[in-house]
Coordinates of C-alpha atoms in Angstrom, one line a residue:
M833 CA -14.3 -15.9 42.7
T834 CA -12.8 -12.8 41.1
R835 CA -14.3 -11.0 38.1
A836 CA -11.4 -12.4 36.0
D837 CA -12.6 -15.9 36.9
Q838 CA -16.1 -15.1 35.6
A839 CA -14.8 -13.6 32.4
K840 CA -15.2 -15.6 29.1
I841 CA -13.5 -13.0 26.9
T842 CA -10.1 -11.5 27.3
V843 CA -9.4 -8.1 25.7
I844 CA -5.8 -6.9 25.2
G845 CA -5.3 -3.3 24.1
A846 CA -4.8 0.3 25.2
I847 CA -6.8 2.5 27.6
S848 CA -6.6 6.2 27.2
Y849 CA -8.1 9.6 28.0
D850 CA -9.5 11.1 24.8
E851 CA -10.0 14.7 23.9
I852 CA -12.6 14.8 21.1
L853 CA -12.8 17.9 19.0
A854 CA -15.0 18.9 16.1
S855 CA -13.9 21.2 13.3
D856 CA -15.9 23.1 10.8
T857 CA -13.1 22.7 8.2
I858 CA -13.4 19.8 5.7
F859 CA -10.1 17.9 5.8
G860 CA -8.0 17.4 2.6
P861 CA -6.5 14.0 1.6
D862 CA -3.7 14.5 4.1
G863 CA -5.8 15.5 7.1
P864 CA -6.6 18.9 8.6
G865 CA -3.5 20.7 7.1
L866 CA -1.6 23.3 8.9
N867 CA -4.6 24.6 10.9
C868 CA -8.3 24.2 11.4
K869 CA -11.0 25.8 13.5
I870 CA -12.3 23.9 16.5
V871 CA -16.0 24.4 17.2
S872 CA -16.4 21.9 20.1
R873 CA -14.3 20.0 22.6
A874 CA -15.1 17.2 25.1
H875 CA -13.1 14.8 27.3
H876 CA -14.0 11.1 27.4
L877 CA -12.5 7.7 28.4
G878 CA -11.2 5.7 25.4
G879 CA -8.5 3.5 24.1
C880 CA -9.3 0.5 21.9
G881 CA -9.0 -2.1 24.7
G882 CA -11.1 -0.1 27.1
N883 CA -13.7 0.7 24.4
I884 CA -14.1 -3.0 23.4
A885 CA -14.4 -4.0 27.0
Y886 CA -17.1 -1.4 27.5
G887 CA -19.0 -2.7 24.5
L888 CA -18.9 -6.2 25.9
V889 CA -20.3 -4.9 29.2
Q890 CA -23.3 -3.4 27.3
H891 CA -24.0 -7.0 26.1
G892 CA -24.1 -8.3 29.7
L893 CA -20.6 -9.7 29.8
S894 CA -17.8 -9.1 32.3
P895 CA -14.6 -9.2 30.2
E896 CA -11.0 -9.4 31.4
L897 CA -8.9 -6.4 30.3
I898 CA -5.1 -6.7 29.9
S899 CA -3.5 -3.3 29.5
I900 CA -0.9 -0.8 30.6
A901 CA -1.6 2.4 32.5
G902 CA 0.2 5.3 34.2
K903 CA -0.3 5.2 37.9
G904 CA -0.2 9.0 38.1
D905 CA -3.6 9.4 36.6
F906 CA -5.1 5.9 36.4
K907 CA -7.6 6.4 39.3
T908 CA -10.4 7.9 37.3
Y909 CA -10.2 5.2 34.6
A910 CA -9.9 2.4 37.3
T911 CA -12.9 3.7 39.1
N912 CA -15.0 3.5 35.9
L913 CA -13.7 -0.1 35.2
S914 CA -14.8 -1.2 38.6
R915 CA -18.2 0.4 38.2
L916 CA -18.6 -1.5 34.9
S917 CA -17.4 -4.8 36.5
I918 CA -14.5 -5.1 34.0
A919 CA -11.8 -7.2 35.5
A920 CA -8.7 -5.0 35.7
D921 CA -6.5 -7.4 37.7
S922 CA -4.2 -7.6 34.6
I923 CA -3.7 -3.9 34.1
L924 CA -0.1 -2.9 35.0
A925 CA -0.1 0.7 36.4
V926 CA 3.5 2.1 36.0
P927 CA 4.5 4.4 38.8
Y928 CA 5.3 8.1 38.1
R929 CA 3.9 7.8 34.6
S930 CA 0.7 8.9 32.9
C931 CA -1.9 7.0 30.9
A932 CA -2.1 7.1 27.1
R933 CA -3.9 10.1 25.6
A934 CA -5.6 10.7 22.3
L935 CA -6.4 14.0 20.5
I936 CA -9.2 13.3 17.9
V937 CA -10.4 15.9 15.5
T938 CA -13.5 15.2 13.3
D939 CA -14.5 17.3 10.3
P940 CA -18.1 17.9 9.1
E941 CA -18.0 14.8 6.8
G942 CA -16.9 12.5 9.6
T943 CA -13.2 12.2 8.6
Q944 CA -11.0 12.0 11.6
F945 CA -7.4 13.0 12.5
T946 CA -5.9 11.3 15.5
A947 CA -2.8 12.2 17.5
F948 CA -1.9 9.5 20.0
E949 CA 0.5 9.6 23.0
P950 CA 1.0 6.0 23.9
E951 CA 1.0 4.2 27.3
P952 CA 4.2 3.8 29.3
E953 CA 6.7 1.3 28.0
I954 CA 7.3 -1.9 29.9
T955 CA 9.7 -4.8 29.4
L956 CA 8.6 -7.8 27.4
G957 CA 9.2 -9.8 30.5
D958 CA 6.7 -7.8 32.4
W959 CA 4.3 -8.2 29.5
K960 CA 4.6 -11.9 29.5
S961 CA 4.1 -11.9 33.3
L962 CA 0.8 -10.1 32.8
L963 CA -0.4 -12.7 30.4
E964 CA 0.7 -15.6 32.6
H965 CA -1.2 -14.2 35.6
S966 CA -4.4 -13.5 33.5
N967 CA -7.4 -15.8 32.9
L968 CA -6.5 -16.2 29.2
R969 CA -5.7 -19.9 29.6
H970 CA -9.4 -20.5 30.5
N971 CA -11.3 -18.0 28.3
K972 CA -13.2 -18.8 25.1
I973 CA -12.2 -15.7 23.1
L974 CA -9.2 -13.4 22.9
I975 CA -9.6 -10.0 21.3
C976 CA -6.1 -8.7 20.5
A977 CA -6.9 -5.0 19.9
P978 CA -4.4 -2.5 18.5
F979 CA -1.2 -2.5 20.5
P980 CA 2.5 -2.5 19.5
Q981 CA 3.2 -5.6 17.3
Q982 CA 5.5 -7.4 19.7
R983 CA 2.9 -7.3 22.5
Q984 CA 0.2 -8.5 20.1
L985 CA 2.4 -11.3 18.7
I986 CA 3.5 -12.5 22.2
A987 CA -0.2 -12.5 23.4
L988 CA -1.4 -14.5 20.3
E989 CA 1.4 -17.0 20.6
Y990 CA 0.8 -17.4 24.4
A991 CA -3.0 -18.0 23.8
A992 CA -2.2 -20.6 21.1
Q993 CA 0.1 -22.4 23.5
V994 CA -1.9 -22.4 26.7
N995 CA -5.5 -22.4 25.3
P996 CA -5.6 -24.0 21.8
D997 CA -9.4 -23.9 21.8
C998 CA -9.6 -20.2 22.4
L999 CA -10.7 -18.2 19.3
K1000 CA -8.2 -15.5 18.6
I1001 CA -9.4 -12.2 17.1
W1002 CA -6.6 -10.1 15.7
C1003 CA -7.3 -6.3 15.2
P1004 CA -4.0 -4.7 14.0
G1005 CA -5.5 -1.3 13.8
Q1006 CA -3.1 1.6 13.2
Y1007 CA -0.2 -0.7 13.6
A1008 CA -1.0 -2.4 10.3
D1009 CA 1.1 0.1 8.4
R1010 CA 4.1 -0.6 10.7
L1011 CA 4.3 -4.3 9.9
D1012 CA 6.8 -5.7 7.4
A1013 CA 6.3 -8.8 5.4
N1014 CA 8.2 -11.0 7.8
Q1015 CA 6.2 -9.8 10.8
L1016 CA 3.0 -10.4 8.9
T1017 CA 4.1 -13.9 8.2
S1018 CA 4.9 -14.5 11.9
F1019 CA 1.3 -13.5 12.9
A1020 CA -0.3 -15.8 10.4
P1021 CA -0.4 -19.1 12.4
H1022 CA -1.8 -17.5 15.5
W1023 CA -5.0 -15.7 14.6
D1024 CA -8.4 -17.2 13.7
I1025 CA -10.4 -14.0 12.8
L1026 CA -9.0 -10.7 11.4
I1027 CA -11.0 -7.5 11.8
C1028 CA -9.7 -4.3 10.2
N1029 CA -10.9 -1.4 8.1
A1030 CA -10.3 -1.0 4.4
Q1031 CA -7.2 1.2 4.8
E1032 CA -5.6 -1.3 7.2
M1033 CA -6.4 -4.2 4.8
E1034 CA -4.8 -2.2 2.0
N1035 CA -1.7 -1.8 4.1
L1036 CA -1.5 -5.5 4.9
Q1037 CA -2.1 -6.5 1.3
R1038 CA 0.9 -4.4 0.2
L1039 CA 3.1 -6.7 2.2
G1040 CA 2.2 -9.7 0.1
T1041 CA -0.3 -12.5 -0.2
L1042 CA -2.1 -13.3 3.1
D1043 CA -2.7 -16.9 4.1
W1044 CA -6.5 -17.2 4.4
R1045 CA -6.7 -20.9 4.9
D1046 CA -9.1 -21.7 7.8
K1047 CA -9.3 -18.0 8.6
L1048 CA -12.2 -15.6 8.8
C1049 CA -11.7 -11.9 7.8
L1050 CA -14.0 -8.9 8.3
V1051 CA -13.2 -5.6 6.6
T1052 CA -15.2 -2.5 7.5
D1053 CA -15.4 0.6 5.4
G1054 CA -17.5 3.3 7.2
P1055 CA -21.1 3.3 5.9
R1056 CA -20.2 0.9 3.1
P1057 CA -21.0 -2.9 3.4
V1058 CA -18.8 -5.1 5.6
R1059 CA -16.8 -7.5 3.4
V1060 CA -16.4 -11.0 4.8
R1061 CA -14.0 -13.7 3.6
L1062 CA -14.9 -17.1 5.1
P1063 CA -12.6 -20.0 5.9
D1064 CA -13.8 -21.9 2.8
Q1065 CA -12.5 -18.9 0.7
S1066 CA -16.0 -17.8 -0.2
Q1067 CA -16.9 -14.1 0.2
R1068 CA -19.9 -12.1 1.0
T1069 CA -21.0 -8.5 1.8
I1070 CA -23.3 -7.4 4.6
P1071 CA -25.0 -4.1 4.1
I1072 CA -25.0 -1.3 6.7
P1073 CA -28.6 -0.3 7.8
R1074 CA -29.5 3.4 7.6
I1075 CA -29.7 5.3 10.9
E1076 CA -31.7 8.4 11.5
R1077 CA -29.3 11.3 12.4
A1078 CA -30.0 13.5 15.4
G1079 CA -27.1 15.9 14.9
E1080 CA -24.8 14.7 17.6
E1081 CA -23.2 11.7 15.9
D1082 CA -19.5 10.9 16.5
P1083 CA -17.6 8.2 14.7
T1084 CA -15.0 7.9 17.5
G1085 CA -14.8 4.3 18.7
C1086 CA -17.3 2.9 16.2
G1087 CA -14.8 0.3 15.0
D1088 CA -14.2 -0.9 18.6
A1089 CA -18.0 -1.1 19.2
M1090 CA -18.3 -3.2 16.1
I1091 CA -15.7 -5.6 17.4
A1092 CA -17.4 -5.8 20.8
G1093 CA -20.8 -6.5 19.3
F1094 CA -19.4 -9.1 17.0
A1095 CA -17.5 -10.9 19.8
A1096 CA -20.5 -10.8 22.2
A1097 CA -22.7 -12.5 19.6
L1098 CA -20.0 -14.9 18.6
L1099 CA -19.6 -16.0 22.2
G1100 CA -23.3 -16.9 22.5
H1101 CA -23.1 -19.1 19.4
I1102 CA -19.9 -20.8 20.5
E1103 CA -21.6 -21.7 23.8
D1104 CA -24.6 -23.0 21.9
G1105 CA -22.8 -25.4 19.7
G1106 CA -19.2 -24.7 18.7
T1107 CA -17.6 -23.6 15.5
P1108 CA -19.9 -25.2 12.9
K1109 CA -23.0 -23.5 14.4
W1110 CA -21.5 -20.1 14.7
I1111 CA -20.2 -20.1 11.2
N1112 CA -23.8 -20.8 10.0
K1113 CA -24.9 -17.8 12.0
L1114 CA -22.2 -15.5 10.8
N1115 CA -24.5 -12.9 9.1
A1116 CA -26.4 -12.4 12.4
I1117 CA -23.2 -12.2 14.3
V1118 CA -21.8 -9.5 12.0
R1119 CA -25.1 -7.6 12.1
N1120 CA -24.9 -7.5 15.9
G1121 CA -21.5 -5.8 15.5
I1122 CA -22.9 -3.3 13.1
R1123 CA -25.8 -2.5 15.4
N1124 CA -23.4 -1.9 18.3
A1125 CA -21.3 0.4 16.1
Q1126 CA -24.4 2.4 15.3
R1127 CA -25.3 2.8 18.9
C1128 CA -21.8 4.2 19.5
F1129 CA -22.1 6.5 16.5
A1130 CA -25.3 8.1 18.0
S1131 CA -23.4 9.5 21.0
V1132 CA -20.2 11.5 21.5
G1133 CA -17.3 9.5 22.9
S1134 CA -16.5 5.8 22.7
Q1135 CA -18.0 4.8 26.1
N1136 CA -21.3 6.6 26.4
Y1137 CA -23.7 4.5 24.5
Q1138 CA -25.9 1.8 25.9
H1139 CA -27.3 -1.5 24.6
V1140 CA -31.0 -0.6 24.7
E1141 CA -33.8 -1.3 22.4
A1142 CA -34.7 2.4 22.1
V1143 CA -31.6 3.0 20.1
D1144 CA -32.3 0.0 17.8
R1145 CA -35.7 1.5 16.9
N1146 CA -33.9 4.4 15.1
I1147 CA -32.0 1.9 12.9
Q1148 CA -33.9 1.0 9.7
E1149 CA -32.9 -1.7 7.2
S1150 CA -31.9 -0.2 3.9

Protein backbone atom coordinates (compact mmCIF):
# COMPACT_ATOMS: atom_id res chain seq x y z
CA MET A 1 0.00 0.00 0.00
CA THR A 2 1.42 3.39 -0.99
CA ARG A 3 1.26 6.51 1.16
CA ALA A 4 -1.30 7.89 -1.28
CA ASP A 5 -3.51 4.88 -0.53
CA GLN A 6 -3.34 5.70 3.20
CA ALA A 7 -4.19 9.37 2.70
CA LYS A 8 -7.65 10.68 3.56
CA ILE A 9 -7.02 14.29 2.55
CA THR A 10 -5.81 15.49 -0.83
CA VAL A 11 -4.09 18.88 -0.97
CA ILE A 12 -3.70 20.73 -4.26
CA GLY A 13 -1.41 23.76 -4.33
CA ALA A 14 2.05 25.19 -4.81
CA ILE A 15 5.35 24.15 -3.29
CA SER A 16 8.12 26.74 -3.19
CA TYR A 17 11.40 27.79 -1.71
CA ASP A 18 10.84 30.87 0.45
CA GLU A 19 13.27 33.65 1.26
CA ILE A 20 11.89 35.35 4.37
CA LEU A 21 13.19 38.81 5.21
CA ALA A 22 12.42 41.25 8.01
CA SER A 23 12.52 45.02 7.58
CA ASP A 24 12.77 47.75 10.19
CA THR A 25 10.69 50.01 7.94
CA ILE A 26 6.93 50.21 8.56
CA PHE A 27 5.20 49.77 5.20
CA GLY A 28 2.77 52.30 3.80
CA PRO A 29 -0.66 51.43 2.36
CA ASP A 30 0.96 50.25 -0.90
CA GLY A 31 3.71 48.13 0.63
CA PRO A 32 7.40 48.79 1.25
CA GLY A 33 7.70 51.61 -1.30
CA LEU A 34 10.77 52.10 -3.44
CA ASN A 35 13.18 50.76 -0.82
CA CYS A 36 13.37 49.38 2.70
CA LYS A 37 16.16 48.21 4.97
CA ILE A 38 16.44 44.45 5.55
CA VAL A 39 17.57 43.42 9.03
CA SER A 40 17.35 39.60 8.76
CA ARG A 41 17.06 36.92 6.11
CA ALA A 42 16.33 33.17 6.17
CA HIS A 43 15.57 30.41 3.66
CA HIS A 44 12.71 27.97 4.25
CA LEU A 45 10.43 25.50 2.49
CA GLY A 46 7.03 26.95 1.62
CA GLY A 47 4.20 27.18 -0.88
CA CYS A 48 0.55 26.99 0.19
CA GLY A 49 0.14 23.35 -0.83
CA GLY A 50 3.32 22.23 0.92
CA ASN A 51 2.53 24.30 4.00
CA ILE A 52 -0.96 22.82 4.39
CA ALA A 53 0.34 19.28 3.88
CA TYR A 54 2.99 19.95 6.55
CA GLY A 55 0.31 21.17 8.97
CA LEU A 56 -1.73 18.02 8.43
CA VAL A 57 1.32 15.89 9.23
CA GLN A 58 1.61 17.72 12.56
CA HIS A 59 -1.86 16.34 13.33
CA GLY A 60 -0.76 12.76 12.65
CA LEU A 61 -2.09 12.56 9.08
CA SER A 62 -0.36 11.49 5.86
CA PRO A 63 -1.93 13.70 3.18
CA GLU A 64 -1.64 13.35 -0.57
CA LEU A 65 -0.11 16.40 -2.27
CA ILE A 66 -0.78 17.27 -5.91
CA SER A 67 1.54 19.94 -7.23
CA ILE A 68 4.07 21.00 -9.86
CA ALA A 69 7.82 21.32 -9.33
CA GLY A 70 10.93 22.04 -11.32
CA LYS A 71 13.12 18.95 -11.56
CA GLY A 72 16.26 21.10 -11.51
CA ASP A 73 16.02 21.83 -7.78
CA PHE A 74 13.21 19.63 -6.48
CA LYS A 75 15.46 17.16 -4.63
CA THR A 76 15.69 19.10 -1.35
CA TYR A 77 11.93 19.57 -1.17
CA ALA A 78 11.23 15.98 -2.23
CA THR A 79 13.54 14.65 0.49
CA ASN A 80 11.65 16.61 3.11
CA LEU A 81 8.27 15.39 1.83
CA SER A 82 9.50 11.81 2.10
CA ARG A 83 10.77 12.44 5.64
CA LEU A 84 7.32 13.72 6.59
CA SER A 85 5.51 10.79 4.90
CA ILE A 86 3.66 13.16 2.57
CA ALA A 87 2.54 11.27 -0.52
CA ALA A 88 4.20 13.02 -3.48
CA ASP A 89 3.33 10.52 -6.20
CA SER A 90 1.17 13.20 -7.84
CA ILE A 91 3.81 15.95 -8.02
CA LEU A 92 4.93 16.53 -11.59
CA ALA A 93 8.60 17.56 -11.73
CA VAL A 94 9.22 19.37 -15.02
CA PRO A 95 12.70 18.72 -16.51
CA TYR A 96 15.15 21.62 -16.90
CA ARG A 97 12.97 23.95 -14.82
CA SER A 98 13.13 25.30 -11.26
CA CYS A 99 10.57 25.16 -8.45
CA ALA A 100 8.50 28.18 -7.48
CA ARG A 101 10.11 30.81 -5.29
CA ALA A 102 8.77 33.45 -2.94
CA LEU A 103 10.41 36.57 -1.53
CA ILE A 104 8.54 37.63 1.62
CA VAL A 105 9.32 40.86 3.47
CA THR A 106 7.71 41.56 6.88
CA ASP A 107 7.63 44.97 8.57
CA PRO A 108 7.70 45.57 12.37
CA GLU A 109 3.88 45.54 12.53
CA GLY A 110 3.57 42.15 10.80
CA THR A 111 2.49 43.54 7.42
CA GLN A 112 3.93 41.48 4.57
CA PHE A 113 4.96 42.10 1.00
CA THR A 114 5.32 38.99 -1.19
CA ALA A 115 6.89 38.61 -4.62
CA PHE A 116 6.22 35.19 -6.14
CA GLU A 117 7.89 33.38 -9.04
CA PRO A 118 5.42 30.65 -10.00
CA GLU A 119 6.01 26.99 -10.73
CA PRO A 120 6.64 25.76 -14.31
CA GLU A 121 3.66 25.82 -16.66
CA ILE A 122 2.17 22.51 -17.78
CA THR A 123 -0.66 21.71 -20.17
CA LEU A 124 -4.19 21.28 -18.87
CA GLY A 125 -4.03 17.75 -20.25
CA ASP A 126 -1.06 16.97 -18.01
CA TRP A 127 -2.90 18.56 -15.07
CA LYS A 128 -5.96 16.38 -15.67
CA SER A 129 -3.70 13.33 -15.87
CA LEU A 130 -2.22 14.16 -12.46
CA LEU A 131 -5.73 14.29 -11.00
CA GLU A 132 -6.79 11.04 -12.66
CA HIS A 133 -3.77 9.18 -11.27
CA SER A 134 -4.26 10.57 -7.76
CA ASN A 135 -6.17 9.13 -4.82
CA LEU A 136 -8.73 11.92 -5.00
CA ARG A 137 -11.58 9.60 -5.98
CA HIS A 138 -11.24 7.84 -2.60
CA ASN A 139 -10.37 10.60 -0.15
CA LYS A 140 -12.76 12.33 2.24
CA ILE A 141 -11.52 15.93 1.89
CA LEU A 142 -10.03 17.96 -0.94
CA ILE A 143 -8.19 21.17 -0.01
CA CYS A 144 -7.86 23.30 -3.13
CA ALA A 145 -5.16 25.76 -2.06
CA PRO A 146 -4.20 28.87 -4.07
CA PHE A 147 -3.27 27.91 -7.63
CA PRO A 148 -4.10 29.40 -11.04
CA GLN A 149 -7.89 29.41 -11.43
CA GLN A 150 -8.10 26.93 -14.31
CA ARG A 151 -6.24 24.30 -12.31
CA GLN A 152 -8.42 24.95 -9.26
CA LEU A 153 -11.66 24.75 -11.22
CA ILE A 154 -10.67 21.57 -13.06
CA ALA A 155 -9.71 19.93 -9.75
CA LEU A 156 -12.97 20.90 -8.05
CA GLU A 157 -15.03 19.72 -11.03
CA TYR A 158 -13.13 16.44 -11.16
CA ALA A 159 -13.62 15.81 -7.44
CA ALA A 160 -17.36 16.50 -7.74
CA GLN A 161 -17.57 14.06 -10.63
CA VAL A 162 -15.59 11.09 -9.28
CA ASN A 163 -16.16 11.52 -5.54
CA PRO A 164 -19.44 13.32 -4.78
CA ASP A 165 -19.14 12.64 -1.03
CA CYS A 166 -15.75 14.36 -0.80
CA LEU A 167 -15.88 17.68 1.08
CA LYS A 168 -14.27 20.32 -1.13
CA ILE A 169 -12.49 23.22 0.59
CA TRP A 170 -11.74 26.11 -1.78
CA CYS A 171 -9.01 28.58 -0.82
CA PRO A 172 -8.64 31.07 -3.70
CA GLY A 173 -5.89 33.05 -1.95
CA GLN A 174 -4.07 35.65 -4.02
CA TYR A 175 -5.95 34.52 -7.14
CA ALA A 176 -9.21 35.94 -5.74
CA ASP A 177 -8.39 39.33 -7.28
CA ARG A 178 -7.87 37.75 -10.71
CA LEU A 179 -11.31 36.18 -11.00
CA ASP A 180 -14.08 37.82 -12.98
CA ALA A 181 -17.81 37.46 -12.26
CA ASN A 182 -18.29 34.62 -14.76
CA GLN A 183 -15.38 32.65 -13.31
CA LEU A 184 -16.70 33.11 -9.78
CA THR A 185 -20.08 31.79 -10.92
CA SER A 186 -18.41 28.76 -12.50
CA PHE A 187 -16.78 27.86 -9.18
CA ALA A 188 -20.01 28.12 -7.17
CA PRO A 189 -21.43 24.59 -7.72
CA HIS A 190 -18.17 22.84 -6.90
CA TRP A 191 -17.06 23.96 -3.43
CA ASP A 192 -18.55 23.17 -0.02
CA ILE A 193 -16.33 25.30 2.23
CA LEU A 194 -14.65 28.60 1.38
CA ILE A 195 -11.68 29.80 3.45
CA CYS A 196 -10.15 33.18 2.71
CA ASN A 197 -8.90 36.31 4.41
CA ALA A 198 -10.79 39.59 4.65
CA GLN A 199 -9.04 41.18 1.67
CA GLU A 200 -9.74 38.16 -0.53
CA MET A 201 -13.40 38.16 0.53
CA GLU A 202 -13.64 41.84 -0.35
CA ASN A 203 -12.28 41.05 -3.82
CA LEU A 204 -14.83 38.26 -4.30
CA GLN A 205 -17.75 40.39 -3.12
CA ARG A 206 -16.86 43.09 -5.63
CA LEU A 207 -17.72 40.61 -8.37
CA GLY A 208 -21.34 40.26 -7.26
CA THR A 209 -23.52 38.32 -4.87
CA LEU A 210 -22.09 34.97 -3.79
CA ASP A 211 -24.41 31.96 -3.68
CA TRP A 212 -24.16 30.83 -0.04
CA ARG A 213 -26.84 28.12 -0.18
CA ASP A 214 -25.60 24.96 1.56
CA LYS A 215 -22.13 26.51 1.86
CA LEU A 216 -19.83 27.19 4.79
CA CYS A 217 -17.53 30.21 4.69
CA LEU A 218 -14.66 31.18 7.00
CA VAL A 219 -13.04 34.62 6.78
CA THR A 220 -9.84 35.28 8.71
CA ASP A 221 -8.53 38.75 9.51
CA GLY A 222 -5.21 38.52 11.34
CA PRO A 223 -5.71 38.86 15.13
CA ARG A 224 -9.38 39.80 14.71
CA PRO A 225 -12.15 37.18 15.20
CA VAL A 226 -12.79 34.61 12.49
CA ARG A 227 -16.12 35.28 10.79
CA VAL A 228 -18.20 32.22 9.95
CA ARG A 229 -21.26 31.97 7.70
CA LEU A 230 -23.07 28.65 8.07
CA PRO A 231 -25.08 26.70 5.47
CA ASP A 232 -28.33 27.82 7.14
CA GLN A 233 -27.26 31.45 6.48
CA SER A 234 -26.64 32.18 10.17
CA GLN A 235 -23.39 33.89 11.13
CA ARG A 236 -21.04 33.82 14.11
CA THR A 237 -17.62 35.08 15.13
CA ILE A 238 -14.92 33.08 16.89
CA PRO A 239 -12.36 35.13 18.85
CA ILE A 240 -8.61 34.69 18.54
CA PRO A 241 -6.92 33.80 21.86
CA ARG A 242 -3.99 35.91 23.00
CA ILE A 243 -0.53 34.43 22.65
CA GLU A 244 2.53 35.42 24.65
CA ARG A 245 5.16 36.83 22.30
CA ALA A 246 8.76 35.66 22.51
CA GLY A 247 10.21 38.07 19.95
CA GLU A 248 10.68 35.65 17.03
CA GLU A 249 7.13 35.63 15.63
CA ASP A 250 6.57 35.36 11.88
CA PRO A 251 3.14 35.53 10.18
CA THR A 252 4.39 33.67 7.08
CA GLY A 253 2.18 30.64 6.42
CA CYS A 254 -0.24 31.23 9.31
CA GLY A 255 -3.23 31.13 6.96
CA ASP A 256 -2.08 27.78 5.60
CA ALA A 257 -1.60 26.46 9.13
CA MET A 258 -5.14 27.60 9.98
CA ILE A 259 -6.51 25.64 7.01
CA ALA A 260 -4.54 22.53 8.00
CA GLY A 261 -5.71 22.61 11.61
CA PHE A 262 -9.31 23.18 10.53
CA ALA A 263 -9.21 20.29 8.02
CA ALA A 264 -7.56 17.89 10.45
CA ALA A 265 -10.25 18.46 13.08
CA LEU A 266 -12.95 18.35 10.41
CA LEU A 267 -11.75 14.94 9.23
CA GLY A 268 -12.00 13.55 12.75
CA HIS A 269 -15.62 14.64 13.11
CA ILE A 270 -16.56 13.41 9.62
CA GLU A 271 -15.27 9.97 10.54
CA ASP A 272 -17.14 10.09 13.84
CA GLY A 273 -20.55 10.73 12.36
CA GLY A 274 -20.83 12.64 9.09
CA THR A 275 -21.99 16.15 8.26
CA PRO A 276 -24.63 16.80 10.95
CA LYS A 277 -22.16 16.00 13.71
CA TRP A 278 -19.27 18.07 12.38
CA ILE A 279 -21.49 21.11 11.84
CA ASN A 280 -22.47 20.87 15.51
CA LYS A 281 -18.77 20.85 16.45
CA LEU A 282 -17.85 23.74 14.16
CA ASN A 283 -16.58 26.10 16.87
CA ALA A 284 -14.13 23.49 18.14
CA ILE A 285 -13.02 22.71 14.58
CA VAL A 286 -12.32 26.37 13.85
CA ARG A 287 -10.49 26.79 17.16
CA ASN A 288 -8.19 23.92 16.21
CA GLY A 289 -7.33 25.84 13.06
CA ILE A 290 -6.65 28.98 15.11
CA ARG A 291 -4.39 27.09 17.51
CA ASN A 292 -2.40 25.66 14.61
CA ALA A 293 -1.98 29.12 13.08
CA GLN A 294 -0.63 30.37 16.40
CA ARG A 295 1.88 27.53 16.54
CA CYS A 296 3.08 28.60 13.11
CA PHE A 297 3.20 32.26 14.16
CA ALA A 298 5.54 31.40 17.03
CA SER A 299 8.32 30.23 14.65
CA VAL A 300 10.07 31.67 11.61
CA GLY A 301 9.04 29.99 8.35
CA SER A 302 5.93 28.04 7.41
CA GLN A 303 7.15 24.51 8.07
CA ASN A 304 9.06 24.67 11.34
CA TYR A 305 6.38 24.49 14.03
CA GLN A 306 5.25 21.30 15.73
CA HIS A 307 1.94 20.15 17.14
CA VAL A 308 3.01 19.90 20.76
CA GLU A 309 1.24 20.71 24.01
CA ALA A 310 4.14 22.90 25.13
CA VAL A 311 3.20 25.44 22.49
CA ASP A 312 -0.45 25.37 23.52
CA ARG A 313 0.47 26.29 27.10
CA ASN A 314 1.56 29.73 25.80
CA ILE A 315 -1.89 30.38 24.34
CA GLN A 316 -4.33 32.00 26.74
CA GLU A 317 -8.02 32.54 26.15
CA SER A 318 -8.86 36.25 25.84
